[in-house]
Tab-separated table of C-alpha atoms in Angstrom:
chain	number	residue	atom	x	y	z
A	23	MET	CA	-0.302	-0.011	0.134
A	24	ARG	CA	1.519	3.477	-1.453
A	25	GLU	CA	1.479	6.472	1.508
A	26	SER	CA	-0.824	9.334	0.760
A	27	THR	CA	-0.588	12.567	1.959
A	28	ALA	CA	-2.630	15.596	2.305
A	29	SER	CA	-2.362	18.795	3.427
A	30	TYR	CA	-4.601	21.638	5.210
A	31	ASP	CA	-3.529	25.223	6.040
A	32	TYR	CA	-5.401	27.380	9.042
A	33	HIS	CA	-5.254	30.412	9.896
A	34	ILE	CA	-5.793	31.142	13.938
A	35	ASP	CA	-6.765	35.115	15.257
A	36	ASN	CA	-8.597	35.620	18.470
A	37	GLN	CA	-11.933	33.747	17.873
A	38	PHE	CA	-10.229	30.292	17.468
A	39	PHE	CA	-9.281	30.951	21.429
A	40	ALA	CA	-11.948	32.188	22.273
A	41	ASP	CA	-14.438	29.189	21.108
A	42	ILE	CA	-11.900	27.005	22.893
A	43	ASP	CA	-12.078	28.386	25.661
A	44	ALA	CA	-8.571	28.593	26.030
A	45	PRO	CA	-7.339	28.897	29.627
A	46	GLN	CA	-3.220	30.437	29.354
A	47	ILE	CA	-4.091	32.195	25.608
A	48	GLN	CA	-6.518	34.002	24.988
A	49	LYS	CA	-5.097	36.432	21.579
A	50	GLY	CA	-3.419	35.585	18.912
A	51	GLU	CA	-2.476	35.734	15.320
A	52	LEU	CA	-0.875	32.066	13.415
A	53	ASP	CA	-0.652	30.183	10.406
A	54	VAL	CA	-0.826	26.077	10.765
A	55	GLN	CA	0.207	24.244	8.571
A	56	LEU	CA	-0.789	20.481	8.938
A	57	THR	CA	0.565	17.906	6.724
A	58	VAL	CA	-1.655	14.537	7.042
A	59	LYS	CA	0.504	11.208	5.730
A	60	LYS	CA	-1.332	8.210	5.627
A	61	GLY	CA	0.824	5.061	6.322
A	62	ILE	CA	-0.491	1.351	7.203
A	63	GLY	CA	-2.618	1.614	10.189
A	64	VAL	CA	-1.724	4.904	11.358
A	65	PHE	CA	-2.130	8.304	10.517
A	66	VAL	CA	0.882	10.820	10.809
A	67	LEU	CA	0.016	14.709	11.316
A	68	ASP	CA	2.730	17.123	11.143
A	69	PHE	CA	1.738	20.384	12.417
A	70	HIS	CA	4.321	23.493	11.488
A	71	THR	CA	2.657	26.552	13.407
A	72	GLU	CA	4.274	29.924	13.475
A	73	GLY	CA	2.960	33.699	13.669
A	74	VAL	CA	2.295	35.585	17.550
A	75	ALA	CA	0.288	34.930	20.582
A	76	TYR	CA	-0.946	37.766	23.173
A	77	VAL	CA	-0.426	36.358	26.966
A	78	PRO	CA	-0.902	38.569	30.228
A	79	CYS	CA	2.287	39.861	31.846
A	80	ASP	CA	2.526	37.897	34.866
A	81	ARG	CA	4.046	41.020	35.994
A	82	CYS	CA	1.719	43.653	34.869
A	83	LEU	CA	-0.764	41.946	33.676
A	84	ASP	CA	-0.726	43.663	30.010
A	85	ASP	CA	-0.877	41.502	26.945
A	86	MET	CA	2.364	40.983	25.629
A	87	GLU	CA	3.751	39.340	22.304
A	88	ILE	CA	5.255	35.895	22.268
A	89	PRO	CA	6.249	35.263	18.724
A	90	VAL	CA	5.846	30.991	18.476
A	91	ASP	CA	7.709	28.940	16.080
A	92	THR	CA	7.212	25.174	16.343
A	93	ASP	CA	6.588	21.428	14.468
A	94	ASN	CA	5.071	18.571	16.357
A	95	THR	CA	4.029	15.522	15.656
A	96	LEU	CA	0.417	13.695	16.657
A	97	LYS	CA	0.134	9.934	15.660
A	98	VAL	CA	-3.442	8.720	15.243
A	99	LYS	CA	-4.362	5.097	14.285
A	100	LEU	CA	-8.142	3.955	14.448
A	101	GLY	CA	-9.572	1.458	17.007
A	102	PRO	CA	-12.964	-0.096	18.600
A	103	GLU	CA	-12.877	3.185	20.626
A	104	ALA	CA	-11.695	6.517	21.217
A	105	SER	CA	-8.584	6.520	23.907
A	106	ASP	CA	-5.389	8.365	24.142
A	107	GLU	CA	-3.838	6.966	26.901
A	108	ASN	CA	-1.042	6.245	25.139
A	109	ASP	CA	1.600	8.342	24.512
A	110	GLU	CA	2.595	7.439	21.424
A	111	PHE	CA	-0.656	7.582	19.521
A	112	ILE	CA	-4.063	8.459	20.287
A	113	THR	CA	-7.008	6.435	19.000
A	114	VAL	CA	-9.893	7.475	16.696
A	115	SER	CA	-13.423	5.473	16.817
A	116	GLU	CA	-13.953	3.525	13.862
A	117	MET	CA	-17.408	4.735	13.866
A	118	ASP	CA	-16.019	8.284	13.845
A	119	GLY	CA	-13.705	7.997	11.852
A	120	PHE	CA	-12.346	11.725	12.345
A	121	VAL	CA	-10.106	13.480	14.857
A	122	ASN	CA	-10.933	17.259	15.806
A	123	VAL	CA	-7.563	18.711	15.924
A	124	ALA	CA	-8.454	22.114	17.732
A	125	TRP	CA	-7.321	21.576	21.056
A	126	PHE	CA	-4.102	19.746	19.875
A	127	ILE	CA	-3.513	22.875	18.172
A	128	TYR	CA	-3.535	25.116	20.889
A	129	GLU	CA	-1.835	22.534	23.705
A	130	PHE	CA	1.125	22.448	20.343
A	131	ILE	CA	0.846	26.446	20.930
A	132	ALA	CA	0.846	26.970	24.947
A	133	LEU	CA	3.665	24.233	25.024
A	134	SER	CA	6.104	26.373	22.689
A	135	LEU	CA	5.275	29.276	25.049
A	136	PRO	CA	8.248	30.045	27.914
A	137	ILE	CA	7.207	28.782	31.499
A	138	GLN	CA	7.652	32.927	32.657
A	139	HIS	CA	5.506	35.736	30.644
A	140	VAL	CA	7.283	39.063	31.703
A	141	HIS	CA	7.539	42.150	29.111
A	142	ALA	CA	11.618	42.644	28.695
A	143	PRO	CA	13.033	45.519	31.517
A	144	GLY	CA	11.334	48.939	31.032
A	145	GLU	CA	7.872	47.711	28.602
A	146	CYS	CA	5.825	46.771	31.953
A	147	ASN	CA	2.991	48.934	32.358
A	148	GLU	CA	3.821	51.946	34.572
A	149	SER	CA	1.051	52.471	36.790
A	150	MET	CA	0.728	48.992	37.375
A	151	ILE	CA	4.429	48.484	38.767
A	152	GLU	CA	4.171	51.016	41.015
A	153	ALA	CA	0.884	49.601	42.741
A	154	LEU	CA	3.370	46.809	42.804
A	155	SER	CA	6.276	48.437	44.385
A	156	LYS	CA	4.109	49.636	47.886
A	157	TYR	CA	3.979	45.746	48.752
A	158	LEU	CA	6.826	44.281	47.292
A	159	ARG	CA	9.493	44.126	49.052
A	160	THR	CA	13.190	44.710	47.742
A	161	ASP	CA	16.347	44.688	48.202
A	162	GLY	CA	17.111	46.918	50.187
A	163	ASP	CA	14.855	46.310	52.849
A	164	GLU	CA	16.383	42.762	53.470
A	165	THR	CA	19.957	44.602	53.925
A	166	GLU	CA	18.075	46.444	56.577
A	167	ASP	CA	16.908	43.469	58.340
A	168	LEU	CA	20.710	42.012	58.444
A	169	ASP	CA	20.851	44.881	60.437
A	170	GLU	CA	18.410	43.749	63.527
A	171	LEU	CA	20.658	40.320	63.981
A	172	PRO	CA	22.011	39.536	67.324
A	173	ASP	CA	25.405	39.088	66.970
A	174	ASP	CA	26.015	35.918	69.135
A	175	GLU	CA	24.466	33.058	67.618
A	176	SER	CA	22.029	33.414	70.720
A	177	GLY	CA	19.217	33.978	68.666
A	178	ASP	CA	17.848	36.416	71.473
A	179	PHE	CA	17.333	40.080	69.675
A	180	GLU	CA	17.088	43.085	71.639
A	181	LYS	CA	14.342	45.730	69.790
A	182	ASP	CA	12.624	48.387	71.625
A	183	SER	CA	9.218	47.343	70.005
A	184	GLU	CA	7.304	44.691	71.417
A	185	ILE	CA	7.424	40.601	70.184
A	186	ASP	CA	4.313	39.513	69.667
A	187	PRO	CA	2.770	36.750	72.120
A	188	ARG	CA	1.992	33.938	69.415
A	189	TRP	CA	5.744	33.832	68.643
A	190	ASN	CA	6.505	33.569	71.949
A	191	GLU	CA	4.055	30.503	72.113
A	192	LEU	CA	6.060	28.791	69.462
A	193	LYS	CA	8.791	29.716	70.809
A	194	LYS	CA	7.821	27.425	73.633
A	195	ILE	CA	7.313	24.292	71.397
A	196	LEU	CA	10.747	24.723	69.730
A	197	ASN	CA	12.159	24.952	73.867
A	198	ASN	CA	10.349	21.566	74.527
A	199	ASN	CA	12.029	19.638	71.550
């Protein structure tokens, strides 16, 4: 039996991400070229995806553009019932005879993105960074705390302020061990 090939081109835009109810990516402009090779008892789906995905910055929550250029392969075979338990293949029911590739395309795009989504230095939303700086601890704060450490290793701090009584209760637990 000779191997046959079919090619499909898809343009993915914001509507795709809205329709799929995507948890991580909500916007994007991407092109997907899908090549399906039919072999003996198996279909090999090769995906090539290029474009940009827009995700919220982890720091300022403004949308940021992340380029996507990825190649992925999915192997599909026909079986008595649908299953994706095998790591090498997904099985499509012989009764259905088709596989919806939309979710696979989304997952391939999401997996190509870096784990941390942060703007380049200086590109974050300044008003959000100012608001965050009120609540974030800076390196300067840590050095101030180092000045309060005791000179000896007894662990006793000599401060003018009173210690929260809950800490004293916790110290009792430590002393019992």
